[in-house]
Coordinates of C-alpha atoms in Angstrom, one line a residue:
Chain A
M9 CA 0.0 0.0 0.0
I10 CA 3.0 2.4 0.6
N11 CA 3.8 1.9 -3.2
T12 CA 0.2 2.9 -4.1
L13 CA 0.3 5.8 -1.8
T14 CA 3.7 7.0 -3.2
E15 CA 2.5 6.6 -6.8
K16 CA -0.7 8.4 -6.1
I17 CA 1.2 11.4 -4.4
K18 CA 3.4 11.7 -7.6
K19 CA 0.6 11.4 -9.9
L20 CA -1.4 14.0 -8.2
E21 CA 1.6 16.1 -7.3
A22 CA -0.2 16.3 -4.0
P23 CA 1.3 15.1 -0.8
I24 CA -1.9 15.9 1.0
V25 CA -4.2 14.0 3.1
V26 CA -7.6 15.3 4.0
G27 CA -8.5 14.8 7.7
L28 CA -12.1 13.6 7.9
D29 CA -12.6 14.9 11.5
P30 CA -16.3 15.9 11.5
T31 CA -17.9 17.6 14.5
M32 CA -21.5 18.7 14.7
K33 CA -20.4 22.3 14.6
F34 CA -18.8 21.8 11.0
V35 CA -22.0 20.2 9.7
P36 CA -24.2 22.6 7.5
E37 CA -27.8 23.1 8.9
H38 CA -29.3 21.7 5.7
I39 CA -27.6 18.3 6.3
K40 CA -28.5 18.1 9.9
K41 CA -32.2 18.9 9.2
Q42 CA -32.1 16.2 6.7
A43 CA -30.5 13.6 9.0
F44 CA -32.5 14.6 12.0
A45 CA -35.9 14.4 10.0
E46 CA -35.2 10.8 9.2
H47 CA -33.5 9.6 12.7
G48 CA -34.4 12.4 15.2
E49 CA -32.1 14.2 17.4
T50 CA -30.3 11.0 18.3
M51 CA -26.8 9.6 18.0
K52 CA -28.1 7.8 14.8
G53 CA -29.2 11.2 13.4
A54 CA -25.9 12.8 14.2
A55 CA -23.9 9.9 12.7
E56 CA -26.0 10.2 9.7
A57 CA -25.3 13.9 9.4
V58 CA -21.6 13.3 9.8
W59 CA -21.7 10.6 7.0
L60 CA -23.7 12.7 4.6
F61 CA -21.3 15.6 5.3
N62 CA -18.2 13.3 4.6
K63 CA -19.7 12.0 1.6
G64 CA -20.1 15.5 0.1
I65 CA -16.6 16.4 0.7
V66 CA -14.9 13.0 -0.6
D67 CA -17.1 13.4 -3.8
A68 CA -15.6 17.0 -4.1
V69 CA -12.0 16.2 -3.4
C70 CA -11.3 12.5 -4.5
D71 CA -9.7 13.3 -7.8
L72 CA -7.3 15.8 -6.2
V73 CA -5.7 14.0 -3.3
P74 CA -4.1 10.5 -2.7
A75 CA -5.6 10.0 0.8
V76 CA -7.9 10.8 3.6
K77 CA -7.5 10.4 7.3
P78 CA -10.6 9.8 9.3
Q79 CA -9.9 10.5 13.0
I80 CA -11.9 7.9 14.7
A81 CA -12.5 9.8 17.9
M82 CA -14.6 12.2 16.1
Y83 CA -17.1 9.2 15.3
E84 CA -16.7 7.4 18.8
Q85 CA -18.1 10.5 20.3
F86 CA -21.4 9.5 18.8
G87 CA -21.1 5.9 20.2
V88 CA -21.8 2.9 18.2
E89 CA -23.7 4.8 15.5
G90 CA -20.7 7.2 15.1
V91 CA -18.4 3.9 14.7
H92 CA -20.7 2.8 12.0
A93 CA -20.4 6.0 10.3
F94 CA -16.6 5.6 10.5
Q95 CA -17.0 2.3 8.8
K96 CA -19.1 3.7 6.0
T97 CA -16.8 6.5 5.5
V98 CA -13.6 4.2 5.2
S99 CA -15.6 1.8 2.7
Y100 CA -16.9 4.8 0.7
C101 CA -13.5 6.4 0.4
K102 CA -11.8 3.1 -0.6
E103 CA -14.5 2.8 -3.4
K104 CA -13.6 6.2 -4.7
G105 CA -10.0 5.1 -5.1
L106 CA -8.6 6.9 -1.9
V107 CA -6.0 5.5 0.5
V108 CA -7.4 5.5 4.0
I109 CA -5.4 6.2 7.0
G110 CA -7.2 5.2 10.0
D111 CA -6.0 7.8 12.7
I112 CA -6.9 5.6 15.7
K113 CA -3.7 5.9 17.8
R114 CA -4.0 2.5 19.3
G115 CA -1.4 0.7 21.1
D116 CA -1.6 -1.8 24.0
I117 CA 0.1 -5.1 25.2
G118 CA 0.9 -7.7 22.5
S119 CA -2.3 -9.7 22.4
T120 CA -4.4 -6.7 22.8
S121 CA -2.5 -4.8 20.0
E122 CA -3.1 -7.8 17.8
A123 CA -6.8 -7.6 18.2
Y124 CA -6.7 -3.9 17.2
A125 CA -4.5 -4.7 14.1
V126 CA -6.9 -7.5 13.1
G127 CA -10.0 -5.2 13.6
H128 CA -8.7 -2.2 11.7
L129 CA -6.3 -3.8 9.0
G130 CA -6.5 -7.5 9.1
Q131 CA -9.2 -10.1 9.0
M132 CA -10.5 -12.4 11.5
Q133 CA -11.6 -16.2 11.3
V134 CA -15.2 -16.6 12.4
G135 CA -16.0 -20.4 12.2
E136 CA -14.8 -21.4 8.9
T137 CA -15.1 -17.8 7.3
M138 CA -12.7 -15.1 7.1
C139 CA -14.3 -11.6 7.9
R140 CA -12.9 -8.0 7.7
G141 CA -13.6 -5.3 10.4
F142 CA -12.9 -1.8 9.5
D143 CA -10.3 -2.5 6.8
E144 CA -8.3 0.7 6.6
D145 CA -5.3 0.8 4.6
F146 CA -2.9 2.4 7.2
A147 CA -3.3 3.1 11.0
T148 CA -1.5 5.4 13.4
V149 CA -0.1 3.6 16.4
N150 CA 1.0 5.0 19.9
P151 CA 4.4 3.5 20.9
Y152 CA 4.4 4.1 24.8
L153 CA 4.1 0.5 25.4
G154 CA 7.2 -0.4 23.4
S155 CA 8.0 -3.1 20.6
D156 CA 5.5 -5.8 21.7
G157 CA 2.8 -3.4 21.5
V158 CA 3.8 -2.5 17.8
K159 CA 5.0 -5.7 16.4
P160 CA 1.7 -7.2 16.1
F161 CA 0.5 -4.3 13.8
I162 CA 3.6 -4.7 11.8
E163 CA 2.9 -8.4 11.4
V164 CA -0.7 -7.7 10.1
C165 CA 0.7 -5.0 7.6
K166 CA 3.2 -7.4 6.2
K167 CA 0.6 -10.1 5.7
E168 CA -2.1 -7.5 4.3
K169 CA 0.3 -5.2 2.4
K170 CA -0.8 -2.3 4.6
G171 CA 1.0 0.2 6.7
L172 CA 1.6 2.3 9.9
F173 CA 2.3 5.7 11.0
I174 CA 4.0 5.5 14.6
L175 CA 3.6 8.5 16.7
V176 CA 7.0 10.2 17.3
K177 CA 6.6 13.8 17.8
T178 CA 3.0 15.0 17.9
S179 CA 1.7 18.4 16.8
N180 CA 0.1 19.5 20.2
P181 CA 1.4 22.3 22.5
S182 CA 2.2 20.0 25.3
S183 CA 3.6 17.1 23.3
G184 CA 7.2 18.1 24.7
E185 CA 6.1 17.3 28.3
F186 CA 7.3 13.7 27.8
Q187 CA 8.3 13.4 24.1
D188 CA 11.1 16.1 24.5
R189 CA 12.7 14.9 27.7
L190 CA 16.4 14.3 27.4
V191 CA 16.9 10.6 27.9
L192 CA 20.5 9.2 28.7
P193 CA 22.0 6.5 26.3
E194 CA 21.2 3.0 27.7
G195 CA 23.9 2.0 30.1
S196 CA 25.5 5.4 30.2
T197 CA 25.6 8.3 32.6
D198 CA 27.2 10.7 30.1
A199 CA 24.6 13.6 30.2
S200 CA 26.2 15.3 27.2
K201 CA 25.0 12.3 25.1
A202 CA 21.4 12.7 26.4
R203 CA 18.8 13.0 23.6
P204 CA 15.1 13.7 23.4
L205 CA 12.6 10.8 23.7
Y206 CA 11.2 11.4 20.4
E207 CA 14.6 10.8 18.7
I208 CA 14.9 7.5 20.5
V209 CA 11.3 6.6 19.4
G210 CA 12.3 7.9 15.8
E211 CA 15.3 5.5 15.9
K212 CA 13.1 2.4 16.7
V213 CA 10.7 3.4 14.0
A214 CA 13.7 3.6 11.6
E215 CA 14.7 0.1 12.6
W216 CA 11.3 -1.2 12.1
A217 CA 11.0 0.7 8.8
A218 CA 14.4 -0.7 7.4
D219 CA 13.0 -4.1 7.9
H220 CA 9.8 -3.7 6.2
M221 CA 10.3 -2.1 2.9
G222 CA 8.1 -1.3 -0.1
D223 CA 9.8 -0.4 -3.4
S224 CA 11.4 2.9 -2.4
Y225 CA 9.8 3.7 1.0
S226 CA 8.9 1.6 4.1
Y227 CA 5.4 0.8 5.0
I228 CA 6.3 1.7 8.5
G229 CA 5.9 5.5 8.7
A230 CA 5.9 8.1 11.5
V231 CA 3.8 11.0 12.7
V232 CA 5.7 14.3 13.1
G233 CA 3.9 17.5 13.8
A234 CA 4.0 20.5 11.3
T235 CA 4.1 22.7 14.3
Y236 CA 7.8 21.5 15.2
P237 CA 9.7 22.1 11.8
E238 CA 13.2 21.9 13.6
M239 CA 12.5 18.6 15.1
G240 CA 11.1 17.4 11.8
K241 CA 14.3 18.2 10.1
V242 CA 16.2 16.0 12.7
L243 CA 13.6 13.3 12.4
R244 CA 13.8 13.2 8.7
Q245 CA 17.6 12.3 8.8
I246 CA 16.9 9.6 11.6
M247 CA 14.1 7.9 9.5
P248 CA 15.1 8.3 5.9
K249 CA 12.9 5.5 4.6
S250 CA 9.8 6.3 6.5
Y251 CA 7.0 8.2 5.1
I252 CA 6.2 11.0 7.6
L253 CA 2.6 11.8 8.2
V254 CA 2.5 15.6 9.1
P255 CA -0.4 16.9 11.2
G256 CA -0.9 20.4 12.4
Y257 CA -0.9 22.2 9.1
G258 CA -3.5 25.0 8.8
A259 CA -5.7 25.3 11.7
Q260 CA -3.0 24.3 14.1
G261 CA -0.7 26.8 12.7
G262 CA 1.8 25.0 10.3
R263 CA 2.3 26.5 6.9
G264 CA 3.7 25.3 3.6
K265 CA 7.2 26.9 4.1
D266 CA 7.5 25.0 7.6
L267 CA 7.3 21.8 5.9
K268 CA 10.4 21.7 3.6
H269 CA 12.5 19.6 5.8
F270 CA 9.9 17.0 6.3
F271 CA 10.5 15.9 2.7
N272 CA 13.4 14.0 1.3
E273 CA 15.6 15.3 -1.7
D274 CA 13.5 13.0 -3.9
G275 CA 10.6 15.3 -3.1
L276 CA 8.8 12.4 -1.4
G277 CA 8.6 11.1 2.1
A278 CA 6.0 13.2 3.7
I279 CA 2.3 13.6 3.6
V280 CA 0.7 16.6 5.2
N281 CA -2.7 16.5 6.8
S282 CA -5.3 19.1 7.1
S283 CA -8.6 18.4 8.8
R284 CA -10.6 21.6 9.8
G285 CA -8.8 23.9 7.3
I286 CA -10.5 21.8 4.6
I287 CA -13.6 20.3 5.8
A288 CA -14.7 23.4 7.5
A289 CA -13.4 25.7 4.8
Y290 CA -16.9 27.2 4.3
Q291 CA -16.8 28.7 7.7
Q292 CA -13.6 30.6 7.0
E293 CA -13.6 34.0 5.7
A294 CA -11.5 33.1 2.6
Y295 CA -14.1 30.6 1.5
A296 CA -17.3 32.1 3.0
K297 CA -18.5 33.0 -0.5
Y298 CA -19.4 29.4 -1.2
G299 CA -21.9 29.2 1.6
A300 CA -22.9 26.4 3.8
E301 CA -25.0 24.9 0.9
N302 CA -21.9 24.5 -1.2
Y303 CA -19.6 23.6 1.6
A304 CA -17.9 20.7 -0.4
D305 CA -16.8 23.2 -3.1
A306 CA -15.3 25.4 -0.4
S307 CA -13.3 22.2 0.6
R308 CA -12.3 21.5 -2.9
A309 CA -11.0 25.1 -3.4
A310 CA -9.2 24.7 0.1
V311 CA -7.4 21.5 -1.2
I312 CA -6.3 23.4 -4.3
D313 CA -4.9 26.3 -2.3
M314 CA -3.1 24.1 0.1
K315 CA -1.5 22.2 -2.9
E316 CA -0.2 25.4 -4.0
D317 CA 1.0 26.5 -0.7
I318 CA 2.9 23.3 -0.2
K319 CA 4.4 23.5 -3.8
E320 CA 5.8 26.9 -3.1
G321 CA 6.7 26.4 0.4
V322 CA 8.4 23.0 -0.1
F323 CA 9.5 22.6 -3.8
C324 CA 10.3 26.2 -4.9
Chain B
M19 CA -17.5 7.1 41.1
I20 CA -14.2 6.6 42.9
N21 CA -16.0 6.7 46.2
T22 CA -18.5 4.2 44.9
L23 CA -15.6 2.0 43.8
T24 CA -13.9 2.3 47.1
E25 CA -16.9 1.5 49.0
K26 CA -17.6 -1.6 47.0
I27 CA -14.0 -2.9 47.3
K28 CA -14.3 -2.5 51.1
K29 CA -17.8 -4.2 51.4
L30 CA -16.7 -7.0 49.1
E31 CA -13.2 -7.3 50.4
A32 CA -12.2 -7.8 46.9
P33 CA -9.8 -5.3 45.3
I34 CA -10.5 -7.2 42.0
V35 CA -11.5 -6.2 38.5
V36 CA -12.6 -8.7 35.9
G37 CA -11.3 -8.2 32.6
L38 CA -13.8 -9.0 29.9
D39 CA -11.5 -9.5 27.0
P40 CA -13.2 -12.2 25.0
T41 CA -11.6 -13.9 22.1
M42 CA -13.3 -16.5 19.8
K43 CA -11.1 -19.3 21.3
F44 CA -12.5 -18.4 24.9
V45 CA -16.2 -18.9 23.9
P46 CA -17.6 -22.4 24.5
E47 CA -18.8 -24.3 21.4
H48 CA -22.4 -24.3 22.6
I49 CA -22.5 -20.6 22.6
K50 CA -20.9 -20.2 19.2
K51 CA -23.3 -22.6 17.8
Q52 CA -26.3 -20.8 19.2
A53 CA -24.9 -17.3 17.9
F54 CA -23.9 -18.7 14.4
A55 CA -27.4 -20.4 14.0
E56 CA -29.0 -17.0 14.3
H57 CA -26.5 -14.7 12.6
G58 CA -24.3 -16.9 10.4
E59 CA -20.5 -17.1 10.7
T60 CA -20.3 -13.4 10.4
M61 CA -19.0 -10.5 12.5
K62 CA -22.3 -10.1 13.8
G63 CA -22.5 -13.9 14.8
A64 CA -19.0 -13.5 16.5
A65 CA -20.1 -10.4 18.2
E66 CA -23.4 -12.1 19.7
A67 CA -21.4 -15.1 20.7
V68 CA -19.0 -12.7 22.6
W69 CA -21.8 -10.9 24.3
L70 CA -23.6 -14.1 25.3
F71 CA -20.3 -15.4 26.9
N72 CA -19.8 -12.1 28.8
K73 CA -23.3 -12.2 30.0
G74 CA -22.9 -15.6 31.5
I75 CA -19.8 -14.6 33.1
V76 CA -21.2 -11.3 34.5
D77 CA -24.3 -13.1 35.9
A78 CA -21.9 -15.6 37.8
V79 CA -19.6 -12.9 39.5
C80 CA -21.5 -9.8 39.8
D81 CA -22.1 -10.4 43.5
L82 CA -18.4 -10.9 44.1
V83 CA -16.5 -8.2 42.5
P84 CA -16.8 -4.5 42.5
A85 CA -15.9 -3.8 38.9
V86 CA -15.2 -5.3 35.3
K87 CA -12.9 -4.0 32.7
P88 CA -14.0 -4.6 29.1
Q89 CA -10.8 -4.2 26.8
I90 CA -12.3 -2.4 23.8
A91 CA -9.8 -4.0 21.4
M92 CA -11.3 -7.4 21.8
Y93 CA -14.4 -6.0 20.6
E94 CA -13.2 -3.8 17.8
Q95 CA -11.6 -7.0 16.4
F96 CA -15.1 -7.6 15.3
G97 CA -15.5 -4.3 13.7
V98 CA -18.9 -2.3 14.2
E99 CA -20.8 -5.4 15.4
G100 CA -18.0 -6.0 18.1
V101 CA -18.3 -2.5 19.1
H102 CA -22.0 -2.8 19.6
A103 CA -21.3 -5.9 21.8
F104 CA -18.9 -3.7 23.9
Q105 CA -21.8 -1.3 24.4
K106 CA -24.2 -4.0 25.3
T107 CA -21.7 -5.2 27.9
V108 CA -21.0 -1.8 29.4
S109 CA -24.7 -1.3 29.8
Y110 CA -25.5 -4.7 31.2
C111 CA -22.7 -4.7 33.8
K112 CA -23.9 -1.2 34.9
E113 CA -27.5 -2.7 35.3
K114 CA -25.9 -5.3 37.5
G115 CA -24.4 -2.7 39.7
L116 CA -20.7 -3.1 38.6
V117 CA -18.4 -0.4 38.1
V118 CA -17.3 -0.3 34.4
I119 CA -13.7 0.6 33.5
G120 CA -13.4 1.0 29.8
D121 CA -9.9 -0.2 28.8
I122 CA -9.7 2.0 25.8
K123 CA -6.1 3.4 26.3
R124 CA -7.1 6.6 24.3
G125 CA -5.1 9.7 24.1
D126 CA -4.6 12.3 21.4
I127 CA -4.3 16.0 20.8
G128 CA -6.6 18.4 22.9
S129 CA -9.7 18.5 20.7
T130 CA -9.6 14.8 19.8
S131 CA -9.1 13.7 23.3
E132 CA -12.3 15.7 24.1
A133 CA -14.1 13.8 21.5
Y134 CA -12.9 10.4 23.1
A135 CA -13.8 11.7 26.7
V136 CA -17.4 12.7 25.5
G137 CA -17.9 9.4 23.6
H138 CA -16.8 7.1 26.4
L139 CA -17.5 9.1 29.7
G140 CA -19.6 12.0 28.9
Q141 CA -22.7 13.3 26.9
M142 CA -23.1 14.8 23.5
Q143 CA -25.4 17.6 22.4
V144 CA -27.4 16.6 19.4
G145 CA -29.7 19.3 18.2
E146 CA -31.6 20.2 21.6
T147 CA -31.2 16.7 22.9
M148 CA -28.3 15.3 25.2
C149 CA -27.2 11.8 24.3
R150 CA -24.8 9.4 25.8
G151 CA -22.3 7.2 23.9
F152 CA -20.6 4.3 25.5
D153 CA -20.9 5.7 29.1
E154 CA -18.2 3.9 31.0
D155 CA -17.6 4.8 34.5
F156 CA -13.8 5.1 34.2
A157 CA -11.4 5.0 31.2
T158 CA -7.8 4.2 30.7
V159 CA -5.7 6.9 29.1
N160 CA -2.4 6.9 27.3
P161 CA -0.2 9.9 28.4
Y162 CA 2.4 10.0 25.5
L163 CA 0.8 13.3 24.1
G164 CA 1.2 15.2 27.5
S165 CA -1.2 17.2 29.5
D166 CA -3.3 18.7 26.6
G167 CA -4.2 15.1 25.8
V168 CA -5.3 14.1 29.2
K169 CA -6.9 17.3 30.5
P170 CA -10.1 16.9 28.4
F171 CA -10.6 13.5 29.9
I172 CA -10.0 15.0 33.4
E173 CA -12.6 17.9 32.6
V174 CA -15.5 15.4 31.6
C175 CA -14.7 13.2 34.7
K176 CA -15.0 16.3 36.8
K177 CA -18.4 17.2 35.3
E178 CA -19.7 13.6 35.2
K179 CA -18.1 12.3 38.4
K180 CA -16.1 9.5 36.5
G181 CA -12.5 8.7 36.7
L182 CA -9.4 7.8 34.8
F183 CA -6.4 5.5 35.0
I184 CA -3.6 6.8 33.1
L185 CA -0.8 4.5 31.9
V186 CA 2.4 4.8 33.7
K187 CA 4.3 1.5 33.7
T188 CA 2.5 -1.1 31.6
S189 CA 2.8 -4.9 32.4
N190 CA 4.0 -6.1 29.1
P191 CA 7.7 -7.3 28.7
S192 CA 8.8 -4.7 26.6
S193 CA 7.3 -1.8 28.4
G194 CA 10.7 -0.7 29.6
E195 CA 11.8 0.2 26.1
F196 CA 10.7 3.7 26.5
Q197 CA 9.0 3.8 30.0
D198 CA 12.2 2.7 31.8
R199 CA 14.5 5.1 30.0
L200 CA 16.4 7.3 32.3
V201 CA 15.3 11.0 31.9
L202 CA 17.5 14.1 33.0
P203 CA 15.6 16.5 35.2
E204 CA 14.4 19.6 33.4
G205 CA 17.0 22.2 32.7
S206 CA 19.9 20.0 34.3
T207 CA 22.8 17.8 33.1
D208 CA 23.2 16.0 36.4
A209 CA 23.1 12.5 35.2
S210 CA 23.1 11.3 38.8
K211 CA 19.4 12.9 39.2
A212 CA 18.1 11.1 36.0
R213 CA 15.0 9.0 36.8
P214 CA 13.0 6.7 34.7
L215 CA 10.3 8.0 32.5
Y216 CA 7.6 6.1 34.3
E217 CA 8.5 8.1 37.5
I218 CA 8.3 11.4 35.5
V219 CA 4.7 10.3 34.3
G220 CA 3.9 9.1 37.8
E221 CA 4.7 12.6 39.2
K222 CA 2.4 14.2 36.7
V223 CA -0.5 11.7 37.6
A224 CA 0.1 12.6 41.2
E225 CA -0.2 16.3 40.4
W226 CA -3.5 15.8 38.5
A227 CA -4.6 13.5 41.3
A228 CA -4.1 16.0 44.1
D229 CA -6.3 18.5 42.2
H230 CA -9.2 16.1 41.6
M231 CA -10.0 14.2 44.9
G232 CA -13.0 12.1 46.0
D233 CA -13.5 11.5 49.6
S234 CA -10.2 9.8 50.4
Y235 CA -8.8 8.8 47.1
S236 CA -8.4 10.9 43.8
Y237 CA -10.5 9.9 40.6
I238 CA -7.4 10.2 38.6
G239 CA -5.7 6.9 39.0
A240 CA -2.8 4.9 37.4
V241 CA -1.9 1.8 35.6
V242 CA 1.1 -0.1 36.9
G243 CA 1.7 -3.7 36.0
A244 CA 1.8 -6.6 38.4
T245 CA 4.7 -7.9 36.6
Y246 CA 6.9 -4.9 37.9
P247 CA 6.3 -5.1 41.7
E248 CA 9.6 -3.0 42.6
M249 CA 8.4 -0.3 40.4
G250 CA 5.0 -0.6 41.9
K251 CA 6.5 0.1 45.3
V252 CA 8.1 3.3 44.2
L253 CA 5.1 4.5 42.2
R254 CA 2.8 3.8 45.2
Q255 CA 5.0 6.4 47.1
I256 CA 4.9 8.9 44.1
M257 CA 1.1 8.8 43.7
P258 CA -0.3 8.2 47.3
K259 CA -3.8 9.5 46.5
S260 CA -4.2 7.6 43.1
Y261 CA -5.9 4.2 42.8
I262 CA -3.6 1.8 40.8
L263 CA -5.1 -0.5 38.3
V264 CA -2.9 -3.4 38.2
P265 CA -2.8 -5.6 35.1
G266 CA -0.7 -8.6 34.7
Y267 CA -2.0 -10.9 37.6
G268 CA -2.6 -14.4 36.6
A269 CA -2.0 -15.3 33.0
Q270 CA 0.8 -12.8 32.7
G271 CA 2.7 -13.9 35.6
G272 CA 1.9 -11.7 38.6
R273 CA 0.8 -13.4 41.8
G274 CA -0.9 -12.3 45.1
K275 CA 2.4 -11.9 46.8
D276 CA 3.8 -9.6 44.3
L277 CA 1.1 -7.0 44.9
K278 CA 1.6 -5.9 48.5
H279 CA 3.3 -2.6 47.7
F280 CA 0.7 -1.6 45.3
F281 CA -1.6 -1.0 48.2
N282 CA -1.5 1.7 50.8
E283 CA -1.4 1.1 54.6
D284 CA -5.1 1.6 54.7
G285 CA -5.4 -1.8 52.7
L286 CA -6.8 0.3 49.8
G287 CA -5.5 2.1 46.6
A288 CA -5.1 -0.9 44.3
I289 CA -7.5 -2.9 42.2
V290 CA -6.1 -6.0 40.5
N291 CA -7.2 -7.1 37.1
S292 CA -7.5 -10.6 35.8
S293 CA -8.9 -11.3 32.4
R294 CA -8.1 -14.7 30.8
G295 CA -7.4 -16.1 34.4
I296 CA -11.1 -15.8 35.1
I297 CA -13.0 -15.6 31.8
A298 CA -11.4 -18.7 30.5
A299 CA -10.9 -20.5 33.7
Y300 CA -12.6 -23.5 32.3
Q301 CA -9.8 -24.1 29.9
Q302 CA -7.3 -24.3 32.7
E303 CA -6.4 -27.7 34.4
A304 CA -7.6 -26.3 38.0
Y305 CA -11.0 -25.6 36.8
A306 CA -11.4 -28.2 34.0
K307 CA -13.9 -30.2 36.1
Y308 CA -16.6 -27.5 35.5
G309 CA -16.6 -28.3 31.5
A310 CA -17.4 -25.8 28.8
E311 CA -21.1 -25.9 29.5
N312 CA -20.3 -24.5 32.9
Y313 CA -17.7 -22.0 32.1
A314 CA -19.3 -19.3 34.1
D315 CA -19.2 -21.5 37.2
A316 CA -15.4 -22.0 36.6
S317 CA -15.1 -18.1 36.3
R318 CA -16.9 -17.8 39.6
A319 CA -14.5 -20.4 41.3
A320 CA -11.7 -18.5 39.8
V321 CA -12.7 -15.2 41.3
I322 CA -13.0 -16.8 44.8
D323 CA -9.4 -18.3 44.4
M324 CA -8.0 -15.0 43.2
K325 CA -9.7 -13.2 46.1
E326 CA -8.1 -15.7 48.5
D327 CA -4.7 -15.4 46.8
I328 CA -4.8 -11.5 47.1
K329 CA -5.9 -11.8 50.7
E330 CA -3.0 -13.9 51.7
G331 CA -0.5 -12.2 49.5
V332 CA -1.3 -8.7 50.3
F333 CA -3.0 -8.5 53.8
C334 CA -1.5 -11.4 55.7

C-alpha cells in the first residue's frame, strides 16, 4: 500500500491527506435537518449527518488527493452509531480510490494490539469464514508500550500489504512534556549524550522501517507535527525510509514553508494532513462566499490552495 | 465514582476487577453454535457469541467483584458489530451494579481527546437533545501526548463524576523500552539525578490526582503492571492518592504476593485485574472439571480463588 500511496502522491503532485474529522459544528444546517428528519435528534441522526457531510467532501476532493485520514475519535463521540459512520466512510473512500489512513492511535500489550491490528487492518476467522472489520489501509499507532505493542500491527501489515504511522513527535502544544525529555543512552551516565525521547522513538521506527520496505519507502512510517519544523528536520534524517505523516498544518498553525525539511531530496517521504482547514473551509472568511450549501466546493477550493501553498513552500 | 468503587471494594473485600477480554477461542462451542445459528459465521455472529459469553460470566460473578474492565480492542476486532457488543456489555454490567472501567487506552491532541472523553464518559449535544455514547464509569488513558491530551478527559470526569487510570508502567515485557529510559531533570545535566520516564509520568499523575479528589482517593488513577512489583512500590509512594489499576495478574505472571506494595497502609489504593485467568478459567486444569457448559461457574470459582490469593499475599 505504501507503493500505491507513493504513486498517487507523484501522479497528483499532492502530498496531501484530508482529515475527515467531523464535529456537529462543522456540519451545515441543511444536512443536519435532513438527518434529524429521518432519525431524530439521536446519535443515529448525528452519525447520519456526519456521514452525509463526509460523503459530500469526499465526492468533491477525491480526484485531487491521494488519501484521507478519518480520526476515529470524532466518530466514537457518537457511540456505536458514530463508529458505524466511520466504517461507512472508510468503505466509501476506498470505493472512490482513496488510500485510507485510520487515525486510531491504538497501542496496547501484545495480544491486545493484535486484536486492534486485526480489527482495523486485517481479517478475523469466524467459524470457517474470514471476515474483515474496519479495513483501513494504514493506521496510526501509539508507541508508549514499546516493541511488543507495535509488532502485532507490523505483522498484520506485512501479511495484508498495509502500513503504519507511529507517533514520534505529535503536533500539540504539550507534546514536549514527555516526548522532548532528555534521555540518557542505555547503560551510560554521560549527560552530554542525552537525547530527546522523540529521537529514541524515531530510531526505533527507523529500525522497524528498514526491515519492512516497499519499493522505495517503508510501510512503517511516523507521525511528526508540522508545528515542530526543527524537530522534523532531525527526524527526517533519523528515519530516511519512513513516510512522515504531518499533522498540524493549517488550523493548528503549520504553513507550507515550515514543511520543507519533512521531505526527502526526492521530493517524497512526507504527507501533510489538514482537517478543519479543509472540511470546514466554508466557515472561514477566505471561502465564505461558497456558503454552507456549497460547503464541499469550499473544501475543494481549500485543497487546491493547500496544494499550491505546499508546492511553493516545499518545492520552490 | 471513585467513592463508589472504594466502598464496593471495602464491602466485598475484593480489590478485584474482571477483565472482559473475550476472544473466539475462549467462547464455548455451545455458545458459538447458538450465535452462528442465528446470525451465521459473520462478525454479527461472532459479536453475539462474545456478548452471550460475557453475560454468562457477569451473571456468575457480579455479586463477588466491584468492577469489570472490558478491553475494547477485543470488541473492535469484530468491527462495528463488536463495538456494539462492547456497548451492550457496558450497559449490562452497569445494570448489574458493577463499576465499568473501559480499557480504551485513548489519548490524542486536545480537541480529539475531548471527543474520546465525550464518547466514552460524557454526553453529546445533538440538536437540543443530550445523548450518551458508551458511558463507561472509568477509562484508561495513554499519556504520550502530554497534559493537553489528558486534560479533556479530566474535565469530563469532573463534570460527570467519573474517573481515569493513566498508563504509567504497563505490564508487558517490552514496556521498559521507552517507559524505563532514564530522563534528566528539566534544565539539568546532572546524570546522577536522572530518573525513569515512568516516574516522571507518575509525578504528573500525582499532580493531576491531588487536584481532583474524591473523599479519600482521587478519581485520577494510574495503571502499573503486577509484573513489575519493585516499580509498583516506588510508584505507590509517588502517587499516594491515586488508585492503581494493576494488570498482569494471573496469565501474565503476577501473583498475590507480588501485589503487597501496590496497596497503601489503609489496605486500599489498588485494584487488580485478571482477564484470561477468570473468563477462560474452564480451559485451565484447575477448573477443567466444570466443563465448557459451565464455564461461568469456573469463572466464579476462579474469582473466589483470586480473592483468597490476594488476601493472603497482600493482607496477611
